[in-house]
């Protein structure tokens, strides 16, 4: 080979070391069309002296007849790279630009503002750590500003800078700026960004880009570039749980079998025990192979090849973790999906789902609700249209290994692909798994539910009572149980308060705890029904979402939802446990009916009107309805 | 290699590229890697060796030989193939050879169409490759800045820039219908400076044409063309001069401009580049035919 002429040059090594020290920030610009995203990036490139002489010359030529700043350049021409974009003066697809300052390297994704190209904005957001949300100071917060912000939160961008652009066109008016910032903050509050700053700028004129502008003496924050140079967005993925999706089985000859992949999170060292998500088989890492020599350990982000100490069946799609820190492994989960295709998504239709290195057929089994991007309101839906975001339940043909996206962005995001055209239809983030995989926790025994049910001479089922505290759920359930027992049937009541004292005494009343509360009770109910019992669950269960979760967990077990509909005044007058009095006095927070809502069920199998008849009559009605 | 549990900028880029290369090997039936012999190809080759070590690169490398490549490039190509033992396929458009297509008589645009773009299409079709890996970077040119890492091509190898597949995280959609193919760009997120610093820190061999040396050149409308062999027709009164020059990009010698430079080693090149005020592709004559010319070529199947 020809030798490389490489001289020992200290100054270069020093300079290179500095380059290496620099951190990298990946960010995107988004917001509505014409808010000046491309112009802002052009300005950043120009001010960081990254526009080269030949580019500058051709830019000046092309800027003729366009809106230009003092430099005589239409900066947006720098980034709008496609002919169609230049012709129409719009951005269609995300463009990546690179610049660096003395302190940091930047990769910026310039994303389109038009609603129809939202999928391209999501593409740009998916690898970004920070977003510049641009707003035209004259127009304020627009639908697209909200849509983009919502997608940022869905995709997992945690840091946002609100760039109020064209501030020169509102005469550098502080009130206009403050008004926009207040409106945006109010909207973005539930989106849970880790940081949210706001800067008034003029991308065209350069105000507050590199240094504070004299035109906005009232603005006390940092200029944009200094802020981007110093903001800390680091998320130490090495401290997360170890995840290693196997990408490619490395088998050069009979003596070597390694598993190539990228450490998605955490760290791994030679001698560590790992567990395969699907088979639950353990093994020990014996080598970490790279072309630069074996490593003693590897960290998140490194692409390596692991060799294990024993013969185990592992192929692409398997995920390795540590024992005790395993991933979810399930074929049913709840997720948020952003739809990216003109053809809407419908429940029941089959798609290909790719998550990490796993690809499986998947079906949307339930479309729970659509989220309105303007108001964040959740509304019922029967399909997901282009650019809409919905919360769904997905069923995969075989179980997949995953983490909730909130706890691990590398193992909780997926795409949906059309099975015929192979187009990418949508992207999603997993919220939580709904059921453990059949082939994993469900041992199949010779004695099954049917056998046990026959033994008892009854058909097992779950009867789920929902209604306000004091509505009469427990009284009706009690009477029904007595009657069933008298008939020689075997029933059992799971009561909200009693379960809270035992099984669920570790749970509080946050949203997550409430969901977990329901999940556990529903699982217990399903097991009892599996054992052959008629299970009566008496739970306020005020939220539709949670009742639906219970129904999903029940799976193919017969599930009857009974709504004991008793007006709040009646319940409060009864107040059998004195709880309403205490809630009114402020001693109990989040009390259903008082300061927490009750969502009346729309698809309950039976509604009992608790104010119109006594519990005995209601129990009779229910008994008749059940046709036991 | 590990500094306080944090990867450096270059280590991050390297790992990303390796992940992409492995995804290609795992997802496609007949991948191929474009090998243009330039510095980006050298980096790509190095990354591919790393990605699959200790296995050999599990796909062939394809060089489209226009017959007007610098002689040093061809020599370097053959030495490299021998040293690393990869499977090298070379393809030349024989129709073009038969018709005597050359950049002088037929113009750079037509010559490139036939000997490069059409030749590439021929080679990809003949090999029935479903994925072709290339060394393009997003910082090179405006239409490249817009292209996905996994870039879909229809059955006639064409790119539809207005209708690219969304590309989320690093979850790449690698699925194709019969006849379609994918172009894959593992070093999309690298800059020219990243490439040079990586070559320097990894000691990757590159074609000596990148280093300044006295070479015979003629100057035509401001561009220095190296007289690599006797096929370059000289204008009346034109005589080649020895000048100390080097190349920032490599291609067909009659279409590749040299720059005057004393940078004879990697550190000097990197230093020179930092001070430079012209972009890398300026020396390539094919880009400057018209605004949007690269996008047009890509739609037709050019890399």
Tab-separated table of C-alpha atoms in Angstrom, chain A residues 122-514:
chain	number	residue	atom	x	y	z
A	122	UNK	CA	-41.332	14.139	12.115
A	123	UNK	CA	-38.408	12.606	10.236
A	124	UNK	CA	-36.274	15.619	11.133
A	125	UNK	CA	-37.435	15.582	14.743
A	126	UNK	CA	-36.750	11.915	15.338
A	127	UNK	CA	-32.996	12.321	15.578
A	128	UNK	CA	-32.931	15.768	17.178
A	129	UNK	CA	-32.234	16.693	20.781
A	130	UNK	CA	-33.621	20.223	20.589
A	131	UNK	CA	-36.142	22.090	18.471
A	132	UNK	CA	-36.340	25.689	17.387
A	133	UNK	CA	-40.047	26.412	17.067
A	134	UNK	CA	-40.370	29.466	14.854
A	135	UNK	CA	-43.216	31.917	15.077
A	136	UNK	CA	-43.871	34.923	12.888
A	137	UNK	CA	-44.208	37.790	15.383
A	138	UNK	CA	-47.032	39.255	13.297
A	139	UNK	CA	-49.057	36.049	13.260
A	140	UNK	CA	-48.472	34.510	16.672
A	141	UNK	CA	-49.143	30.879	17.591
A	142	UNK	CA	-50.749	29.042	14.652
A	143	UNK	CA	-52.237	25.570	14.211
A	144	UNK	CA	-49.037	24.326	12.689
A	145	UNK	CA	-47.021	25.683	15.623
A	146	UNK	CA	-49.182	23.577	17.899
A	147	UNK	CA	-49.129	20.510	15.649
A	148	UNK	CA	-45.343	20.584	15.424
A	149	UNK	CA	-44.964	21.091	19.161
A	150	UNK	CA	-47.241	18.157	19.851
A	151	UNK	CA	-45.291	15.958	17.446
A	152	UNK	CA	-42.058	17.057	19.113
A	153	UNK	CA	-43.375	15.815	22.435
A	154	UNK	CA	-44.623	12.591	20.852
A	155	UNK	CA	-41.306	11.883	19.125
A	156	UNK	CA	-39.438	12.714	22.316
A	157	UNK	CA	-37.674	16.015	21.671
A	158	UNK	CA	-37.192	17.363	25.180
A	159	UNK	CA	-35.800	20.853	24.666
A	160	UNK	CA	-37.518	23.693	22.868
A	161	UNK	CA	-36.517	27.229	21.960
A	162	UNK	CA	-39.394	29.432	20.863
A	163	UNK	CA	-37.925	31.710	18.202
A	164	UNK	CA	-40.210	34.708	17.708
A	165	UNK	CA	-39.007	35.743	14.275
A	166	UNK	CA	-39.570	38.866	12.177
A	167	UNK	CA	-39.573	40.920	15.367
A	168	UNK	CA	-38.389	43.814	13.205
A	169	UNK	CA	-41.732	43.769	11.417
A	170	UNK	CA	-43.602	44.509	14.662
A	171	UNK	CA	-41.162	47.318	15.501
A	172	UNK	CA	-39.367	45.242	18.123
A	173	UNK	CA	-42.457	45.392	20.309
A	174	UNK	CA	-41.999	43.753	23.691
A	175	UNK	CA	-45.724	43.357	24.265
A	176	UNK	CA	-46.166	41.372	21.068
A	177	UNK	CA	-43.315	39.111	22.121
A	178	UNK	CA	-44.607	38.627	25.674
A	179	UNK	CA	-48.097	37.857	24.444
A	180	UNK	CA	-46.884	35.156	22.045
A	181	UNK	CA	-44.610	33.603	24.644
A	182	UNK	CA	-47.384	33.483	27.244
A	183	UNK	CA	-49.801	31.887	24.799
A	184	UNK	CA	-47.260	29.292	23.736
A	185	UNK	CA	-46.224	28.441	27.283
A	186	UNK	CA	-49.836	27.850	28.241
A	187	UNK	CA	-50.278	25.491	25.297
A	188	UNK	CA	-46.964	23.653	25.771
A	189	UNK	CA	-47.284	23.141	29.513
A	190	UNK	CA	-48.908	19.669	29.296
A	191	UNK	CA	-46.401	18.579	26.649
A	192	UNK	CA	-43.757	18.278	29.336
A	193	UNK	CA	-40.670	19.719	27.654
A	194	UNK	CA	-37.622	19.705	29.898
A	195	UNK	CA	-36.594	23.194	28.885
A	196	UNK	CA	-38.408	25.981	27.081
A	197	UNK	CA	-36.731	29.297	26.255
A	198	UNK	CA	-37.951	32.145	24.055
A	199	UNK	CA	-35.893	34.575	21.939
A	200	UNK	CA	-37.059	37.534	19.837
A	201	UNK	CA	-35.106	37.540	16.561
A	202	UNK	CA	-34.990	38.808	13.040
A	203	UNK	CA	-33.323	36.111	10.962
A	204	UNK	CA	-33.180	38.410	7.968
A	205	UNK	CA	-31.536	41.297	9.859
A	206	UNK	CA	-29.554	39.251	12.371
A	207	UNK	CA	-31.114	40.559	15.613
A	208	UNK	CA	-30.332	38.371	18.668
A	209	UNK	CA	-28.676	35.705	16.547
A	210	UNK	CA	-25.024	35.963	17.511
A	211	UNK	CA	-25.279	38.654	20.185
A	212	UNK	CA	-27.991	40.623	21.983
A	213	UNK	CA	-29.574	43.186	19.684
A	214	UNK	CA	-29.713	46.885	20.493
A	215	UNK	CA	-33.171	46.906	19.012
A	216	UNK	CA	-34.564	44.785	21.852
A	217	UNK	CA	-33.125	46.362	25.016
A	218	UNK	CA	-36.052	44.896	26.950
A	219	UNK	CA	-34.931	41.327	26.178
A	220	UNK	CA	-32.637	40.093	28.909
A	221	UNK	CA	-31.992	36.537	27.773
A	222	UNK	CA	-29.161	35.190	25.679
A	223	UNK	CA	-28.919	35.560	21.934
A	224	UNK	CA	-29.796	32.382	20.016
A	225	UNK	CA	-26.352	31.031	19.115
A	226	UNK	CA	-24.804	31.494	22.577
A	227	UNK	CA	-27.855	29.727	24.015
A	228	UNK	CA	-27.463	26.802	21.596
A	229	UNK	CA	-23.756	26.619	22.368
A	230	UNK	CA	-24.289	26.147	26.068
A	231	UNK	CA	-27.608	24.414	26.676
A	232	UNK	CA	-27.159	21.011	28.294
A	233	UNK	CA	-29.228	18.391	26.518
A	234	UNK	CA	-27.114	15.425	27.444
A	235	UNK	CA	-28.938	12.345	28.450
A	236	UNK	CA	-26.609	9.814	29.848
A	237	UNK	CA	-27.790	6.688	28.129
A	238	UNK	CA	-25.004	4.716	29.755
A	239	UNK	CA	-26.838	4.845	33.085
A	240	UNK	CA	-29.980	3.291	31.615
A	241	UNK	CA	-30.697	-0.427	31.577
A	242	UNK	CA	-28.578	-2.464	29.160
A	243	UNK	CA	-30.304	-3.126	25.829
A	244	UNK	CA	-28.647	-4.810	22.851
A	245	UNK	CA	-30.823	-5.525	19.813
A	246	UNK	CA	-29.050	-8.167	17.742
A	247	UNK	CA	-28.676	-6.813	14.246
A	248	UNK	CA	-26.597	-9.353	12.423
A	249	UNK	CA	-25.202	-12.764	13.313
A	250	UNK	CA	-21.468	-12.721	12.632
A	251	UNK	CA	-20.299	-16.177	11.509
A	252	UNK	CA	-17.085	-16.034	9.470
A	253	UNK	CA	-16.285	-19.713	10.119
A	254	UNK	CA	-17.201	-22.645	12.322
A	255	UNK	CA	-15.040	-21.387	15.183
A	256	UNK	CA	-16.582	-17.963	15.559
A	257	UNK	CA	-20.145	-16.979	16.257
A	258	UNK	CA	-20.768	-13.429	17.389
A	259	UNK	CA	-23.746	-11.122	17.611
A	260	UNK	CA	-23.285	-7.749	15.984
A	261	UNK	CA	-25.299	-4.738	17.034
A	262	UNK	CA	-25.276	-1.335	18.654
A	263	UNK	CA	-25.556	-0.974	22.421
A	264	UNK	CA	-28.883	0.865	22.593
A	265	UNK	CA	-28.480	1.847	26.224
A	266	UNK	CA	-26.482	1.000	29.311
A	267	UNK	CA	-23.107	-0.701	29.408
A	268	UNK	CA	-21.864	-4.255	29.128
A	269	UNK	CA	-18.583	-5.854	30.196
A	270	UNK	CA	-16.866	-9.158	29.584
A	271	UNK	CA	-18.078	-11.573	32.269
A	272	UNK	CA	-21.536	-9.991	32.539
A	273	UNK	CA	-24.571	-12.223	32.407
A	274	UNK	CA	-27.167	-11.446	29.760
A	275	UNK	CA	-30.664	-12.721	29.106
A	276	UNK	CA	-32.346	-13.200	25.746
A	277	UNK	CA	-35.709	-11.429	25.768
A	278	UNK	CA	-37.669	-14.053	23.836
A	279	UNK	CA	-36.344	-17.337	25.200
A	280	UNK	CA	-35.301	-16.059	28.648
A	281	UNK	CA	-32.132	-18.107	28.236
A	282	UNK	CA	-29.106	-16.726	30.053
A	283	UNK	CA	-25.501	-16.550	28.844
A	284	UNK	CA	-22.289	-14.777	29.793
A	285	UNK	CA	-20.413	-12.317	27.573
A	286	UNK	CA	-17.027	-13.847	26.865
A	287	UNK	CA	-15.660	-11.344	24.327
A	288	UNK	CA	-16.506	-7.906	22.973
A	289	UNK	CA	-15.010	-7.903	19.494
A	290	UNK	CA	-14.086	-4.922	17.297
A	291	UNK	CA	-11.587	-4.568	14.457
A	292	UNK	CA	-9.524	-2.326	16.746
A	293	UNK	CA	-9.149	-5.202	19.203
A	294	UNK	CA	-11.290	-6.747	21.908
A	295	UNK	CA	-12.812	-4.398	24.481
A	296	UNK	CA	-13.318	-5.120	28.153
A	297	UNK	CA	-16.555	-3.167	28.131
A	298	UNK	CA	-18.828	-1.294	25.750
A	299	UNK	CA	-21.224	1.597	26.306
A	300	UNK	CA	-24.429	2.965	24.804
A	301	UNK	CA	-23.904	4.038	21.212
A	302	UNK	CA	-21.038	1.684	20.414
A	303	UNK	CA	-21.330	-0.776	17.534
A	304	UNK	CA	-19.710	-4.028	18.646
A	305	UNK	CA	-19.869	-7.788	18.274
A	306	UNK	CA	-20.627	-9.840	21.397
A	307	UNK	CA	-19.447	-13.413	21.823
A	308	UNK	CA	-21.232	-15.518	24.437
A	309	UNK	CA	-19.871	-18.367	26.513
A	310	UNK	CA	-22.346	-20.992	25.368
A	311	UNK	CA	-24.374	-22.167	22.394
A	312	UNK	CA	-27.664	-20.301	22.485
A	313	UNK	CA	-30.207	-19.811	19.780
A	314	UNK	CA	-30.032	-16.122	18.906
A	315	UNK	CA	-30.931	-14.439	15.653
A	316	UNK	CA	-31.594	-10.975	14.298
A	317	UNK	CA	-34.423	-9.385	16.229
A	318	UNK	CA	-33.459	-10.841	19.580
A	319	UNK	CA	-32.736	-8.314	22.292
A	320	UNK	CA	-30.226	-8.906	25.066
A	321	UNK	CA	-30.606	-7.371	28.524
A	322	UNK	CA	-29.382	-8.125	32.001
A	323	UNK	CA	-31.280	-10.590	34.185
A	324	UNK	CA	-33.666	-8.701	36.448
A	325	UNK	CA	-33.770	-5.764	34.044
A	326	UNK	CA	-35.607	-7.410	31.221
A	327	UNK	CA	-37.705	-5.684	28.596
A	328	UNK	CA	-41.422	-6.037	28.228
A	329	UNK	CA	-42.201	-9.019	26.037
A	330	UNK	CA	-45.726	-8.969	24.759
A	331	UNK	CA	-47.941	-9.080	21.711
A	332	UNK	CA	-50.319	-6.382	22.863
A	333	UNK	CA	-49.553	-2.837	23.879
A	334	UNK	CA	-50.888	0.686	23.911
A	335	UNK	CA	-49.119	3.258	21.755
A	336	UNK	CA	-49.412	6.716	20.296
A	337	UNK	CA	-49.262	6.801	16.525
A	338	UNK	CA	-48.724	9.663	14.105
A	339	UNK	CA	-50.138	8.770	10.696
A	340	UNK	CA	-48.144	9.708	7.613
A	341	UNK	CA	-50.095	8.372	4.684
A	342	UNK	CA	-52.964	9.687	2.577
A	343	UNK	CA	-54.784	6.383	3.084
A	344	UNK	CA	-56.088	6.495	6.690
A	345	UNK	CA	-55.369	3.864	9.331
A	346	UNK	CA	-58.254	1.668	10.368
A	347	UNK	CA	-58.611	-0.738	13.275
A	348	UNK	CA	-58.497	-4.323	12.095
A	349	UNK	CA	-56.152	-3.690	9.202
A	350	UNK	CA	-52.828	-5.502	9.184
A	351	UNK	CA	-49.501	-3.674	8.871
A	352	UNK	CA	-45.852	-4.551	9.294
A	353	UNK	CA	-44.379	-3.175	12.474
A	354	UNK	CA	-40.634	-2.592	12.751
A	355	UNK	CA	-39.149	-1.879	16.157
A	356	UNK	CA	-35.375	-1.927	16.453
A	357	UNK	CA	-34.313	-5.011	14.517
A	358	UNK	CA	-37.656	-6.835	14.869
A	359	UNK	CA	-40.262	-6.825	12.106
A	360	UNK	CA	-43.678	-8.434	12.695
A	361	UNK	CA	-47.217	-8.208	11.305
A	362	UNK	CA	-49.414	-6.041	13.545
A	363	UNK	CA	-53.026	-4.919	13.751
A	364	UNK	CA	-54.588	-1.889	15.378
A	365	UNK	CA	-57.164	-3.617	17.573
A	366	UNK	CA	-58.609	-0.548	19.205
A	367	UNK	CA	-58.551	3.110	18.310
A	368	UNK	CA	-58.963	4.699	21.699
A	369	UNK	CA	-59.002	8.368	20.787
A	370	UNK	CA	-57.571	10.988	18.524
A	371	UNK	CA	-55.798	13.987	19.978
A	372	UNK	CA	-56.760	17.374	18.586
A	373	UNK	CA	-53.482	19.178	17.872
A	374	UNK	CA	-54.980	22.564	18.584
A	375	UNK	CA	-56.504	21.895	21.946
A	376	UNK	CA	-54.897	18.559	22.914
A	377	UNK	CA	-58.474	17.371	23.457
A	378	UNK	CA	-59.114	13.680	23.064
A	379	UNK	CA	-61.976	12.768	20.768
A	380	UNK	CA	-63.421	9.481	19.612
A	381	UNK	CA	-62.398	8.312	16.157
A	382	UNK	CA	-62.930	5.435	13.778
A	383	UNK	CA	-59.806	6.048	11.664
A	384	UNK	CA	-56.552	8.015	11.725
A	385	UNK	CA	-56.130	10.455	8.872
A	386	UNK	CA	-52.894	11.826	7.450
A	387	UNK	CA	-50.941	13.884	10.012
A	388	UNK	CA	-53.239	12.933	12.875
A	389	UNK	CA	-52.113	11.552	16.199
A	390	UNK	CA	-54.076	8.828	17.926
A	391	UNK	CA	-53.775	6.499	20.876
A	392	UNK	CA	-54.296	2.882	19.901
A	393	UNK	CA	-53.956	-0.691	21.025
A	394	UNK	CA	-51.758	-2.793	18.776
A	395	UNK	CA	-51.628	-6.541	18.525
A	396	UNK	CA	-48.602	-8.222	16.975
A	397	UNK	CA	-48.673	-11.690	15.407
A	398	UNK	CA	-45.897	-12.757	17.703
A	399	UNK	CA	-44.557	-11.147	20.853
A	400	UNK	CA	-41.952	-8.400	20.604
A	401	UNK	CA	-39.431	-7.098	23.115
A	402	UNK	CA	-39.760	-3.407	23.939
A	403	UNK	CA	-39.640	-0.718	26.581
A	404	UNK	CA	-42.157	2.063	27.052
A	405	UNK	CA	-40.866	4.941	24.923
A	406	UNK	CA	-40.797	7.259	27.927
A	407	UNK	CA	-38.279	5.023	29.658
A	408	UNK	CA	-36.165	4.146	26.616
A	409	UNK	CA	-36.364	6.006	23.315
A	410	UNK	CA	-34.197	3.419	21.546
A	411	UNK	CA	-36.398	0.439	22.267
A	412	UNK	CA	-39.855	2.006	22.398
A	413	UNK	CA	-40.316	3.616	18.971
A	414	UNK	CA	-41.636	1.806	15.901
A	415	UNK	CA	-42.724	2.357	12.322
A	416	UNK	CA	-45.688	0.871	10.495
A	417	UNK	CA	-45.168	-0.277	6.914
A	418	UNK	CA	-47.741	-1.104	4.258
A	419	UNK	CA	-47.744	-4.820	3.495
A	420	UNK	CA	-48.323	-4.286	-0.201
A	421	UNK	CA	-46.728	-1.000	-1.250
A	422	UNK	CA	-44.018	-1.173	1.441
A	423	UNK	CA	-44.498	2.539	2.106
A	424	UNK	CA	-43.811	3.854	5.597
A	425	UNK	CA	-47.294	4.670	6.852
A	426	UNK	CA	-46.788	5.895	10.347
A	427	UNK	CA	-44.622	6.055	13.420
A	428	UNK	CA	-45.465	5.257	16.987
A	429	UNK	CA	-44.234	5.276	20.531
A	430	UNK	CA	-45.203	2.569	22.990
A	431	UNK	CA	-46.890	3.684	26.202
A	432	UNK	CA	-47.167	0.343	27.969
A	433	UNK	CA	-47.614	-3.351	27.390
A	434	UNK	CA	-51.105	-4.718	27.932
A	435	UNK	CA	-50.570	-8.416	28.302
A	436	UNK	CA	-47.637	-10.673	28.831
A	437	UNK	CA	-47.016	-12.893	25.889
A	438	UNK	CA	-49.020	-16.047	25.705
A	439	UNK	CA	-46.111	-18.353	25.171
A	440	UNK	CA	-44.155	-16.884	28.041
A	441	UNK	CA	-46.210	-16.535	31.196
A	442	UNK	CA	-49.145	-18.620	30.084
A	443	UNK	CA	-48.220	-22.163	30.829
A	444	UNK	CA	-50.680	-24.464	29.217
A	445	UNK	CA	-51.838	-27.272	31.450
A	446	UNK	CA	-53.963	-30.248	30.687
A	447	UNK	CA	-56.627	-28.971	33.044
A	448	UNK	CA	-57.898	-25.809	31.456
A	449	UNK	CA	-60.635	-23.276	32.021
A	450	UNK	CA	-63.261	-25.384	30.293
A	451	UNK	CA	-62.495	-28.393	32.453
A	452	UNK	CA	-62.633	-26.358	35.643
A	453	UNK	CA	-65.810	-24.603	34.543
A	454	UNK	CA	-67.482	-27.947	33.847
A	455	UNK	CA	-66.482	-29.142	37.299
A	456	UNK	CA	-68.257	-26.156	38.783
A	457	UNK	CA	-71.191	-26.435	36.444
A	458	UNK	CA	-71.084	-22.762	35.565
A	459	UNK	CA	-69.640	-20.538	32.921
A	460	UNK	CA	-66.982	-18.274	34.425
A	461	UNK	CA	-67.281	-14.588	33.737
A	462	UNK	CA	-66.281	-11.155	34.935
A	463	UNK	CA	-68.988	-8.711	35.959
A	464	UNK	CA	-67.469	-5.261	36.258
A	465	UNK	CA	-69.469	-2.716	38.298
A	466	UNK	CA	-68.727	0.939	37.699
A	467	UNK	CA	-70.362	3.980	39.301
A	468	UNK	CA	-69.900	6.722	41.859
A	469	UNK	CA	-69.034	6.039	45.451
A	470	UNK	CA	-72.354	5.350	47.198
A	471	UNK	CA	-74.157	4.486	43.979
A	472	UNK	CA	-74.986	1.018	45.261
A	473	UNK	CA	-72.398	-1.092	43.422
A	474	UNK	CA	-71.306	-3.038	46.469
A	475	UNK	CA	-74.851	-3.589	47.743
A	476	UNK	CA	-75.941	-4.981	44.376
A	477	UNK	CA	-72.824	-7.113	44.081
A	478	UNK	CA	-73.381	-8.446	47.573
A	479	UNK	CA	-76.971	-9.418	46.881
A	480	UNK	CA	-76.004	-11.032	43.597
A	481	UNK	CA	-73.251	-13.052	45.248
A	482	UNK	CA	-75.667	-14.275	47.943
A	483	UNK	CA	-78.167	-15.309	45.338
A	484	UNK	CA	-75.572	-17.084	43.192
A	485	UNK	CA	-74.260	-18.921	46.240
A	486	UNK	CA	-77.770	-19.982	47.108
A	487	UNK	CA	-78.047	-21.382	43.587
A	488	UNK	CA	-74.914	-23.436	44.144
A	489	UNK	CA	-72.666	-21.287	42.029
A	490	UNK	CA	-69.233	-20.158	43.036
A	491	UNK	CA	-68.776	-16.389	42.909
A	492	UNK	CA	-66.314	-13.929	44.418
A	493	UNK	CA	-66.354	-10.167	44.983
A	494	UNK	CA	-63.278	-8.016	44.353
A	495	UNK	CA	-63.998	-4.734	46.070
A	496	UNK	CA	-62.048	-1.510	45.438
A	497	UNK	CA	-61.512	-0.666	49.084
A	498	UNK	CA	-60.541	-4.168	50.161
A	499	UNK	CA	-58.015	-4.594	47.362
A	500	UNK	CA	-56.499	-1.231	48.241
A	501	UNK	CA	-55.773	-2.592	51.714
A	502	UNK	CA	-53.865	-5.615	50.497
A	503	UNK	CA	-52.775	-6.363	46.954
A	504	UNK	CA	-52.615	-2.701	45.982
A	505	UNK	CA	-51.622	-1.042	49.229
A	506	UNK	CA	-48.377	0.166	47.635
A	507	UNK	CA	-50.282	2.255	45.086
A	508	UNK	CA	-51.172	5.913	45.458
A	509	UNK	CA	-53.664	7.950	43.478
A	510	UNK	CA	-51.542	9.340	40.648
A	511	UNK	CA	-52.647	8.542	37.120
A	512	UNK	CA	-49.994	5.850	36.711
A	513	UNK	CA	-50.924	4.282	40.045
A	514	UNK	CA	-54.602	4.321	39.136
